[in-house]
Amino acid sequence: MKSGDVVEYMRHGAYHLGVVEGEPERKFVALRTEAGETRRISRKDVTFVCAPARGESYAGLVSELERRVAEVDLDALWTHALAVHAPFTPEELAEVQYGEAAEPLDALAIQRAARAEGILFKVRRDYTLMPRDVAYVRSKRETDEVRAE
């Protein structure tokens, strides 16, 4: 982690984005938050680190991330991961979806999409994504359909 990196971090049970300011300390890192303020957080609360912000505004960064989350094809990624039946890092799944054109922000988008959808992948403590089995997915989707009616 270095100055300018975009990070996702957990605070009060919710995920937030920030940009690293200055050199991180051993246990803490200073971040510029969505409100434009600087906040020191514990390194252990950082859940994802990706490429430096390219001079984008915070709003521009959030908008770009939301656009990429909407583009994620979780069904196709789940099908691919299920065939291998092994955990994947978000970076590995970004390469599956985008090939060599994959960028670090794509990996964060995949992680956020999988976490929000909550059925196809289990997000593990090490933030890898494990494909859930077909029976679980089918059962969960049927339950969700019944609740929606």
CSV table of N, CA and C in Angstrom, one decimal:
chain,number,residue,atom,x,y,z
A,1,MET,N,0.9,-1.2,0.0
A,1,MET,CA,0.0,0.0,0.0
A,1,MET,C,0.9,1.2,0.0
A,2,LYS,N,0.5,2.2,-0.9
A,2,LYS,CA,1.4,3.4,-1.0
A,2,LYS,C,0.5,4.6,-1.2
A,3,SER,N,1.0,5.8,-1.1
A,3,SER,CA,0.3,7.0,-1.3
A,3,SER,C,-0.4,7.0,-2.6
A,4,GLY,N,-1.6,7.4,-2.6
A,4,GLY,CA,-2.4,7.5,-3.9
A,4,GLY,C,-3.2,6.2,-4.2
A,5,ASP,N,-2.9,5.1,-3.5
A,5,ASP,CA,-3.7,3.9,-3.8
A,5,ASP,C,-5.2,4.1,-3.4
A,6,VAL,N,-6.0,3.5,-4.1
A,6,VAL,CA,-7.4,3.4,-3.7
A,6,VAL,C,-7.6,2.2,-2.9
A,7,VAL,N,-8.3,2.4,-1.7
A,7,VAL,CA,-8.5,1.3,-0.8
A,7,VAL,C,-10.0,1.2,-0.5
A,8,GLU,N,-10.5,0.0,-0.2
A,8,GLU,CA,-11.8,-0.2,0.4
A,8,GLU,C,-11.5,-0.6,1.8
A,9,TYR,N,-12.3,-0.1,2.8
A,9,TYR,CA,-12.1,-0.4,4.2
A,9,TYR,C,-13.4,-0.6,4.9
A,10,MET,N,-13.4,-1.3,6.0
A,10,MET,CA,-14.6,-1.6,6.7
A,10,MET,C,-14.6,-0.6,7.9
A,11,ARG,N,-15.7,0.0,8.1
A,11,ARG,CA,-15.9,0.9,9.3
A,11,ARG,C,-17.4,0.8,9.7
A,12,HIS,N,-17.6,0.5,10.9
A,12,HIS,CA,-18.9,0.4,11.5
A,12,HIS,C,-19.8,-0.6,10.7
A,13,GLY,N,-19.2,-1.7,10.2
A,13,GLY,CA,-20.0,-2.7,9.5
A,13,GLY,C,-20.3,-2.4,8.1
A,14,ALA,N,-19.8,-1.3,7.5
A,14,ALA,CA,-20.0,-0.9,6.1
A,14,ALA,C,-18.7,-0.8,5.4
A,15,TYR,N,-18.7,-1.0,4.1
A,15,TYR,CA,-17.5,-0.8,3.3
A,15,TYR,C,-17.5,0.6,2.7
A,16,HIS,N,-16.3,1.2,2.7
A,16,HIS,CA,-16.1,2.6,2.2
A,16,HIS,C,-14.9,2.6,1.3
A,17,LEU,N,-14.8,3.6,0.5
A,17,LEU,CA,-13.6,3.8,-0.3
A,17,LEU,C,-12.8,5.0,0.3
A,18,GLY,N,-11.5,4.9,0.1
A,18,GLY,CA,-10.6,6.0,0.5
A,18,GLY,C,-9.4,6.0,-0.4
A,19,VAL,N,-8.6,7.1,-0.3
A,19,VAL,CA,-7.4,7.2,-1.1
A,19,VAL,C,-6.3,7.4,0.0
A,20,VAL,N,-5.2,6.6,-0.1
A,20,VAL,CA,-4.1,6.7,0.8
A,20,VAL,C,-3.4,8.0,0.7
A,21,GLU,N,-3.2,8.7,1.8
A,21,GLU,CA,-2.4,9.9,1.8
A,21,GLU,C,-1.1,9.7,2.6
A,22,GLY,N,-0.1,10.1,2.0
A,22,GLY,CA,1.3,9.9,2.6
A,22,GLY,C,1.7,8.5,2.7
A,23,GLU,N,2.8,8.3,3.4
A,23,GLU,CA,3.3,6.9,3.6
A,23,GLU,C,2.5,6.2,4.7
A,24,PRO,N,2.0,5.0,4.5
A,24,PRO,CA,1.3,4.3,5.6
A,24,PRO,C,2.3,4.0,6.7
A,25,GLU,N,1.8,4.0,7.9
A,25,GLU,CA,2.6,3.5,9.1
A,25,GLU,C,2.5,2.0,9.2
A,26,ARG,N,3.2,1.5,10.2
A,26,ARG,CA,3.2,0.0,10.3
A,26,ARG,C,1.8,-0.5,10.6
A,27,LYS,N,1.0,0.1,11.5
A,27,LYS,CA,-0.3,-0.4,11.9
A,27,LYS,C,-1.5,0.5,11.4
A,28,PHE,N,-1.2,1.7,11.0
A,28,PHE,CA,-2.2,2.6,10.6
A,28,PHE,C,-2.0,3.2,9.2
A,29,VAL,N,-3.0,3.7,8.6
A,29,VAL,CA,-2.9,4.4,7.3
A,29,VAL,C,-3.8,5.6,7.3
A,30,ALA,N,-3.4,6.7,6.7
A,30,ALA,CA,-4.2,7.9,6.6
A,30,ALA,C,-4.9,7.8,5.3
A,31,LEU,N,-6.2,8.1,5.3
A,31,LEU,CA,-7.0,8.0,4.1
A,31,LEU,C,-7.8,9.3,3.9
A,32,ARG,N,-7.9,9.7,2.6
A,32,ARG,CA,-8.9,10.8,2.3
A,32,ARG,C,-10.2,10.1,2.0
A,33,THR,N,-11.2,10.5,2.7
A,33,THR,CA,-12.5,9.8,2.7
A,33,THR,C,-13.4,10.5,1.7
A,34,GLU,N,-14.6,9.9,1.5
A,34,GLU,CA,-15.6,10.5,0.6
A,34,GLU,C,-16.0,11.9,1.0
A,35,ALA,N,-15.9,12.2,2.3
A,35,ALA,CA,-16.3,13.5,2.7
A,35,ALA,C,-15.1,14.5,2.5
A,36,GLY,N,-14.0,14.0,2.0
A,36,GLY,CA,-12.8,14.9,1.8
A,36,GLY,C,-12.0,15.1,3.1
A,37,GLU,N,-12.3,14.4,4.1
A,37,GLU,CA,-11.5,14.5,5.3
A,37,GLU,C,-10.5,13.4,5.4
A,38,THR,N,-9.5,13.6,6.2
A,38,THR,CA,-8.4,12.6,6.4
A,38,THR,C,-8.8,11.8,7.7
A,39,ARG,N,-8.7,10.5,7.6
A,39,ARG,CA,-9.0,9.7,8.7
A,39,ARG,C,-7.9,8.6,8.8
A,40,ARG,N,-7.5,8.3,10.0
A,40,ARG,CA,-6.5,7.3,10.3
A,40,ARG,C,-7.3,6.0,10.6
A,41,ILE,N,-7.0,4.9,9.9
A,41,ILE,CA,-7.6,3.7,10.2
A,41,ILE,C,-6.6,2.6,10.3
A,42,SER,N,-7.0,1.5,11.0
A,42,SER,CA,-6.1,0.4,11.2
A,42,SER,C,-5.9,-0.3,9.9
A,43,ARG,N,-4.7,-0.8,9.6
A,43,ARG,CA,-4.4,-1.5,8.4
A,43,ARG,C,-5.3,-2.8,8.3
A,44,LYS,N,-5.6,-3.4,9.5
A,44,LYS,CA,-6.4,-4.6,9.4
A,44,LYS,C,-7.9,-4.3,9.0
A,45,ASP,N,-8.3,-3.1,8.9
A,45,ASP,CA,-9.6,-2.7,8.4
A,45,ASP,C,-9.7,-2.5,6.9
A,46,VAL,N,-8.5,-2.5,6.3
A,46,VAL,CA,-8.4,-2.4,4.8
A,46,VAL,C,-8.8,-3.8,4.2
A,47,THR,N,-9.8,-3.8,3.3
A,47,THR,CA,-10.2,-5.0,2.7
A,47,THR,C,-9.7,-5.2,1.3
A,48,PHE,N,-9.3,-4.1,0.6
A,48,PHE,CA,-8.9,-4.2,-0.8
A,48,PHE,C,-8.0,-3.0,-1.1
A,49,VAL,N,-6.9,-3.3,-1.8
A,49,VAL,CA,-6.1,-2.2,-2.3
A,49,VAL,C,-6.0,-2.3,-3.8
A,50,CYS,N,-6.2,-1.2,-4.5
A,50,CYS,CA,-6.0,-1.2,-5.9
A,50,CYS,C,-5.2,0.0,-6.4
A,51,ALA,N,-5.1,0.1,-7.7
A,51,ALA,CA,-4.2,1.0,-8.3
A,51,ALA,C,-4.4,2.5,-7.8
A,52,PRO,N,-3.4,3.3,-8.0
A,52,PRO,CA,-3.6,4.7,-7.6
A,52,PRO,C,-4.7,5.4,-8.4
A,53,ALA,N,-5.3,6.3,-7.7
A,53,ALA,CA,-6.4,7.1,-8.3
A,53,ALA,C,-5.6,8.0,-9.3
A,54,ARG,N,-6.1,8.0,-10.5
A,54,ARG,CA,-5.4,8.8,-11.6
A,54,ARG,C,-5.9,10.2,-11.6
A,55,GLY,N,-5.8,10.9,-10.4
A,55,GLY,CA,-6.2,12.3,-10.4
A,55,GLY,C,-7.7,12.5,-10.4
A,56,GLU,N,-8.5,11.4,-10.4
A,56,GLU,CA,-9.9,11.5,-10.4
A,56,GLU,C,-10.5,12.0,-9.1
A,57,SER,N,-11.6,12.7,-9.2
A,57,SER,CA,-12.3,13.2,-8.0
A,57,SER,C,-12.8,11.9,-7.3
A,58,TYR,N,-13.1,12.1,-6.1
A,58,TYR,CA,-13.7,11.0,-5.4
A,58,TYR,C,-15.1,10.6,-6.0
A,59,ALA,N,-15.9,11.5,-6.4
A,59,ALA,CA,-17.2,11.2,-7.0
A,59,ALA,C,-16.9,10.5,-8.3
A,60,GLY,N,-15.9,10.9,-9.1
A,60,GLY,CA,-15.6,10.2,-10.3
A,60,GLY,C,-15.2,8.8,-10.1
A,61,LEU,N,-14.4,8.6,-9.1
A,61,LEU,CA,-14.0,7.2,-8.7
A,61,LEU,C,-15.1,6.3,-8.4
A,62,VAL,N,-16.0,6.8,-7.5
A,62,VAL,CA,-17.2,6.1,-7.1
A,62,VAL,C,-18.1,5.8,-8.3
A,63,SER,N,-18.3,6.8,-9.2
A,63,SER,CA,-19.1,6.6,-10.4
A,63,SER,C,-18.5,5.5,-11.3
A,64,GLU,N,-17.2,5.6,-11.5
A,64,GLU,CA,-16.5,4.6,-12.3
A,64,GLU,C,-16.6,3.2,-11.7
A,65,LEU,N,-16.5,3.1,-10.4
A,65,LEU,CA,-16.6,1.8,-9.8
A,65,LEU,C,-18.0,1.2,-9.9
A,66,GLU,N,-19.0,2.1,-9.7
A,66,GLU,CA,-20.4,1.7,-9.8
A,66,GLU,C,-20.7,1.2,-11.3
A,67,ARG,N,-20.1,1.9,-12.2
A,67,ARG,CA,-20.3,1.5,-13.6
A,67,ARG,C,-19.7,0.1,-13.9
A,68,ARG,N,-18.6,-0.1,-13.3
A,68,ARG,CA,-17.9,-1.4,-13.5
A,68,ARG,C,-18.6,-2.6,-12.7
A,69,VAL,N,-19.2,-2.2,-11.6
A,69,VAL,CA,-19.9,-3.3,-10.8
A,69,VAL,C,-21.1,-3.7,-11.7
A,70,ALA,N,-21.8,-2.7,-12.3
A,70,ALA,CA,-23.0,-3.1,-13.1
A,70,ALA,C,-22.6,-3.9,-14.3
A,71,GLU,N,-21.3,-3.9,-14.8
A,71,GLU,CA,-20.9,-4.6,-16.0
A,71,GLU,C,-20.5,-6.1,-15.6
A,72,VAL,N,-20.3,-6.4,-14.3
A,72,VAL,CA,-19.8,-7.7,-13.9
A,72,VAL,C,-20.8,-8.8,-14.3
A,73,ASP,N,-20.4,-9.8,-15.0
A,73,ASP,CA,-21.2,-10.9,-15.4
A,73,ASP,C,-21.0,-12.1,-14.3
A,74,LEU,N,-21.6,-12.0,-13.2
A,74,LEU,CA,-21.4,-12.9,-12.1
A,74,LEU,C,-21.8,-14.3,-12.5
A,75,ASP,N,-22.9,-14.5,-13.3
A,75,ASP,CA,-23.3,-15.8,-13.7
A,75,ASP,C,-22.2,-16.5,-14.5
A,76,ALA,N,-21.6,-15.8,-15.5
A,76,ALA,CA,-20.5,-16.4,-16.3
A,76,ALA,C,-19.3,-16.7,-15.4
A,77,LEU,N,-18.9,-15.8,-14.5
A,77,LEU,CA,-17.8,-16.0,-13.6
A,77,LEU,C,-18.0,-17.2,-12.7
A,78,TRP,N,-19.3,-17.3,-12.2
A,78,TRP,CA,-19.6,-18.5,-11.3
A,78,TRP,C,-19.5,-19.8,-12.1
A,79,THR,N,-20.0,-19.8,-13.3
A,79,THR,CA,-19.9,-21.0,-14.1
A,79,THR,C,-18.5,-21.4,-14.3
A,80,HIS,N,-17.6,-20.4,-14.6
A,80,HIS,CA,-16.2,-20.7,-14.8
A,80,HIS,C,-15.6,-21.2,-13.5
A,81,ALA,N,-15.9,-20.5,-12.4
A,81,ALA,CA,-15.3,-20.9,-11.1
A,81,ALA,C,-15.8,-22.3,-10.6
A,82,LEU,N,-17.1,-22.6,-10.9
A,82,LEU,CA,-17.7,-23.8,-10.5
A,82,LEU,C,-17.0,-25.0,-11.2
A,83,ALA,N,-16.6,-24.8,-12.5
A,83,ALA,CA,-15.9,-25.9,-13.2
A,83,ALA,C,-14.6,-26.3,-12.6
A,84,VAL,N,-14.0,-25.3,-12.0
A,84,VAL,CA,-12.7,-25.5,-11.3
A,84,VAL,C,-12.9,-25.9,-9.9
A,85,HIS,N,-14.0,-25.4,-9.3
A,85,HIS,CA,-14.4,-25.6,-7.9
A,85,HIS,C,-13.2,-25.3,-6.9
A,86,ALA,N,-12.7,-24.1,-7.1
A,86,ALA,CA,-11.6,-23.6,-6.2
A,86,ALA,C,-11.9,-22.2,-6.0
A,87,PRO,N,-11.3,-21.6,-4.9
A,87,PRO,CA,-11.5,-20.2,-4.7
A,87,PRO,C,-10.7,-19.4,-5.7
A,88,PHE,N,-11.2,-18.2,-6.0
A,88,PHE,CA,-10.5,-17.3,-6.9
A,88,PHE,C,-10.3,-16.0,-6.2
A,89,THR,N,-9.2,-15.3,-6.5
A,89,THR,CA,-9.1,-13.9,-6.1
A,89,THR,C,-9.9,-13.1,-7.0
A,90,PRO,N,-10.3,-11.9,-6.6
A,90,PRO,CA,-11.0,-11.0,-7.5
A,90,PRO,C,-10.2,-10.7,-8.7
A,91,GLU,N,-8.9,-10.6,-8.5
A,91,GLU,CA,-8.0,-10.3,-9.7
A,91,GLU,C,-8.0,-11.4,-10.7
A,92,GLU,N,-8.1,-12.6,-10.2
A,92,GLU,CA,-8.1,-13.8,-11.2
A,92,GLU,C,-9.5,-13.8,-11.9
A,93,LEU,N,-10.5,-13.4,-11.3
A,93,LEU,CA,-11.8,-13.4,-11.9
A,93,LEU,C,-11.9,-12.2,-12.9
A,94,ALA,N,-11.2,-11.1,-12.6
A,94,ALA,CA,-11.2,-10.0,-13.5
A,94,ALA,C,-10.5,-10.4,-14.8
A,95,GLU,N,-9.4,-11.2,-14.7
A,95,GLU,CA,-8.7,-11.7,-15.8
A,95,GLU,C,-9.6,-12.6,-16.7
A,96,VAL,N,-10.5,-13.4,-16.0
A,96,VAL,CA,-11.4,-14.2,-16.7
A,96,VAL,C,-12.4,-13.4,-17.5
A,97,GLN,N,-12.9,-12.3,-16.9
A,97,GLN,CA,-14.0,-11.5,-17.5
A,97,GLN,C,-13.3,-10.6,-18.6
A,98,TYR,N,-12.2,-9.9,-18.3
A,98,TYR,CA,-11.7,-8.9,-19.1
A,98,TYR,C,-10.4,-9.3,-19.9
A,99,GLY,N,-9.8,-10.4,-19.5
A,99,GLY,CA,-8.6,-10.8,-20.2
A,99,GLY,C,-7.4,-9.9,-19.8
A,100,GLU,N,-6.5,-9.6,-20.7
A,100,GLU,CA,-5.4,-8.8,-20.4
A,100,GLU,C,-5.7,-7.4,-20.1
A,101,ALA,N,-6.9,-7.0,-20.5
A,101,ALA,CA,-7.4,-5.6,-20.3
A,101,ALA,C,-7.9,-5.3,-18.9
A,102,ALA,N,-7.9,-6.4,-18.1
A,102,ALA,CA,-8.3,-6.2,-16.7
A,102,ALA,C,-7.5,-5.2,-15.9
A,103,GLU,N,-8.2,-4.4,-15.2
A,103,GLU,CA,-7.5,-3.3,-14.3
A,103,GLU,C,-7.9,-3.6,-12.9
A,104,PRO,N,-7.0,-3.1,-11.9
A,104,PRO,CA,-7.3,-3.4,-10.5
A,104,PRO,C,-8.7,-2.9,-10.1
A,105,LEU,N,-9.2,-1.9,-10.6
A,105,LEU,CA,-10.6,-1.4,-10.3
A,105,LEU,C,-11.6,-2.5,-10.7
A,106,ASP,N,-11.4,-3.2,-11.7
A,106,ASP,CA,-12.3,-4.3,-12.1
A,106,ASP,C,-12.3,-5.4,-11.1
A,107,ALA,N,-11.2,-5.7,-10.5
A,107,ALA,CA,-11.2,-6.7,-9.4
A,107,ALA,C,-12.0,-6.2,-8.2
A,108,LEU,N,-11.9,-5.0,-7.8
A,108,LEU,CA,-12.7,-4.5,-6.7
A,108,LEU,C,-14.2,-4.5,-7.1
A,109,ALA,N,-14.5,-4.2,-8.4
A,109,ALA,CA,-15.9,-4.2,-8.8
A,109,ALA,C,-16.5,-5.6,-8.7
A,110,ILE,N,-15.7,-6.6,-9.1
A,110,ILE,CA,-16.1,-8.0,-9.0
A,110,ILE,C,-16.3,-8.4,-7.5
A,111,GLN,N,-15.4,-8.0,-6.6
A,111,GLN,CA,-15.6,-8.3,-5.2
A,111,GLN,C,-16.9,-7.7,-4.7
A,112,ARG,N,-17.1,-6.4,-5.0
A,112,ARG,CA,-18.3,-5.7,-4.5
A,112,ARG,C,-19.6,-6.4,-5.1
A,113,ALA,N,-19.6,-6.7,-6.4
A,113,ALA,CA,-20.7,-7.3,-7.0
A,113,ALA,C,-21.1,-8.7,-6.4
A,114,ALA,N,-20.0,-9.5,-6.1
A,114,ALA,CA,-20.2,-10.8,-5.5
A,114,ALA,C,-20.8,-10.6,-4.1
A,115,ARG,N,-20.2,-9.7,-3.3
A,115,ARG,CA,-20.7,-9.4,-2.0
A,115,ARG,C,-22.2,-9.0,-2.0
A,116,ALA,N,-22.5,-8.1,-2.9
A,116,ALA,CA,-23.9,-7.6,-2.9
A,116,ALA,C,-24.9,-8.6,-3.4
A,117,GLU,N,-24.5,-9.5,-4.3
A,117,GLU,CA,-25.4,-10.5,-4.8
A,117,GLU,C,-25.6,-11.6,-3.8
A,118,GLY,N,-24.5,-12.0,-3.2
A,118,GLY,CA,-24.6,-12.9,-2.0
A,118,GLY,C,-25.0,-14.4,-2.3
A,119,ILE,N,-25.3,-14.8,-3.5
A,119,ILE,CA,-25.7,-16.2,-3.7
A,119,ILE,C,-24.6,-17.0,-4.4
A,120,LEU,N,-24.1,-16.5,-5.5
A,120,LEU,CA,-23.2,-17.3,-6.3
A,120,LEU,C,-21.9,-17.6,-5.7
A,121,PHE,N,-21.3,-16.7,-5.0
A,121,PHE,CA,-20.0,-16.8,-4.4
A,121,PHE,C,-20.1,-16.5,-2.9
A,122,LYS,N,-19.3,-17.3,-2.1
A,122,LYS,CA,-19.0,-17.0,-0.7
A,122,LYS,C,-17.8,-16.2,-0.7
A,123,VAL,N,-17.8,-15.0,0.0
A,123,VAL,CA,-16.6,-14.2,0.1
A,123,VAL,C,-16.0,-14.7,1.4
A,124,ARG,N,-14.8,-15.2,1.3
A,124,ARG,CA,-14.1,-15.8,2.4
A,124,ARG,C,-13.3,-14.8,3.2
A,125,ARG,N,-12.9,-15.1,4.4
A,125,ARG,CA,-12.1,-14.2,5.2
A,125,ARG,C,-10.9,-13.6,4.6
A,126,ASP,N,-10.3,-14.4,3.7
A,126,ASP,CA,-9.1,-13.9,3.0
A,126,ASP,C,-9.5,-13.1,1.7
A,127,TYR,N,-10.8,-12.9,1.6
A,127,TYR,CA,-11.4,-12.1,0.5
A,127,TYR,C,-11.3,-12.8,-0.9
A,128,THR,N,-11.0,-14.1,-0.9
A,128,THR,CA,-11.2,-14.9,-2.1
A,128,THR,C,-12.6,-15.2,-2.3
A,129,LEU,N,-13.0,-15.6,-3.5
A,129,LEU,CA,-14.4,-15.9,-3.8
A,129,LEU,C,-14.5,-17.4,-4.1
A,130,MET,N,-15.3,-18.1,-3.3
A,130,MET,CA,-15.5,-19.5,-3.5
A,130,MET,C,-16.9,-19.7,-4.2
A,131,PRO,N,-16.9,-20.4,-5.3
A,131,PRO,CA,-18.3,-20.6,-6.0
A,131,PRO,C,-19.1,-21.6,-5.1
A,132,ARG,N,-20.4,-21.2,-4.9
A,132,ARG,CA,-21.3,-22.1,-4.2
A,132,ARG,C,-21.8,-23.2,-5.1
A,133,ASP,N,-22.2,-24.3,-4.6
A,133,ASP,CA,-22.6,-25.4,-5.4
A,133,ASP,C,-24.0,-25.1,-6.0
A,134,VAL,N,-24.3,-25.9,-7.1
A,134,VAL,CA,-25.5,-25.7,-7.8
A,134,VAL,C,-26.8,-25.8,-7.0
A,135,ALA,N,-26.8,-26.8,-6.1
A,135,ALA,CA,-28.0,-27.1,-5.3
A,135,ALA,C,-28.3,-25.9,-4.4
A,136,TYR,N,-27.2,-25.3,-3.8
A,136,TYR,CA,-27.4,-24.1,-2.9
A,136,TYR,C,-27.9,-23.0,-3.7
A,137,VAL,N,-27.4,-22.7,-4.9
A,137,VAL,CA,-27.8,-21.6,-5.7
A,137,VAL,C,-29.2,-21.7,-6.1
A,138,ARG,N,-29.6,-22.9,-6.6
A,138,ARG,CA,-31.0,-23.2,-7.0
A,138,ARG,C,-31.9,-23.0,-5.8
A,139,SER,N,-31.6,-23.5,-4.7
A,139,SER,CA,-32.5,-23.4,-3.5
A,139,SER,C,-32.6,-21.9,-3.1
A,140,LYS,N,-31.5,-21.2,-3.0
A,140,LYS,CA,-31.6,-19.8,-2.6
A,140,LYS,C,-32.4,-19.0,-3.6
A,141,ARG,N,-32.2,-19.2,-4.9
A,141,ARG,CA,-33.0,-18.4,-5.9
A,141,ARG,C,-34.4,-18.7,-5.8
A,142,GLU,N,-34.8,-20.0,-5.6
A,142,GLU,CA,-36.2,-20.4,-5.4
A,142,GLU,C,-36.8,-19.7,-4.2
A,143,THR,N,-36.1,-19.7,-3.1
A,143,THR,CA,-36.6,-19.0,-1.9
A,143,THR,C,-36.8,-17.5,-2.1
A,144,ASP,N,-35.8,-16.9,-2.8
A,144,ASP,CA,-35.9,-15.5,-3.1
A,144,ASP,C,-37.1,-15.2,-4.0
A,145,GLU,N,-37.4,-16.1,-5.0
A,145,GLU,CA,-38.5,-15.9,-5.9
A,145,GLU,C,-39.9,-16.0,-5.1
A,146,VAL,N,-39.9,-16.9,-4.2
A,146,VAL,CA,-41.2,-17.1,-3.4
A,146,VAL,C,-41.4,-15.8,-2.5
A,147,ARG,N,-40.3,-15.3,-1.9
A,147,ARG,CA,-40.4,-14.1,-1.1
A,147,ARG,C,-40.8,-12.9,-1.9
A,148,ALA,N,-40.4,-12.8,-3.2
A,148,ALA,CA,-40.7,-11.7,-4.0
A,148,ALA,C,-42.2,-11.7,-4.4
A,149,GLU,N,-42.8,-12.8,-4.4
A,149,GLU,CA,-44.2,-12.9,-4.8
A,149,GLU,C,-45.1,-12.4,-3.7
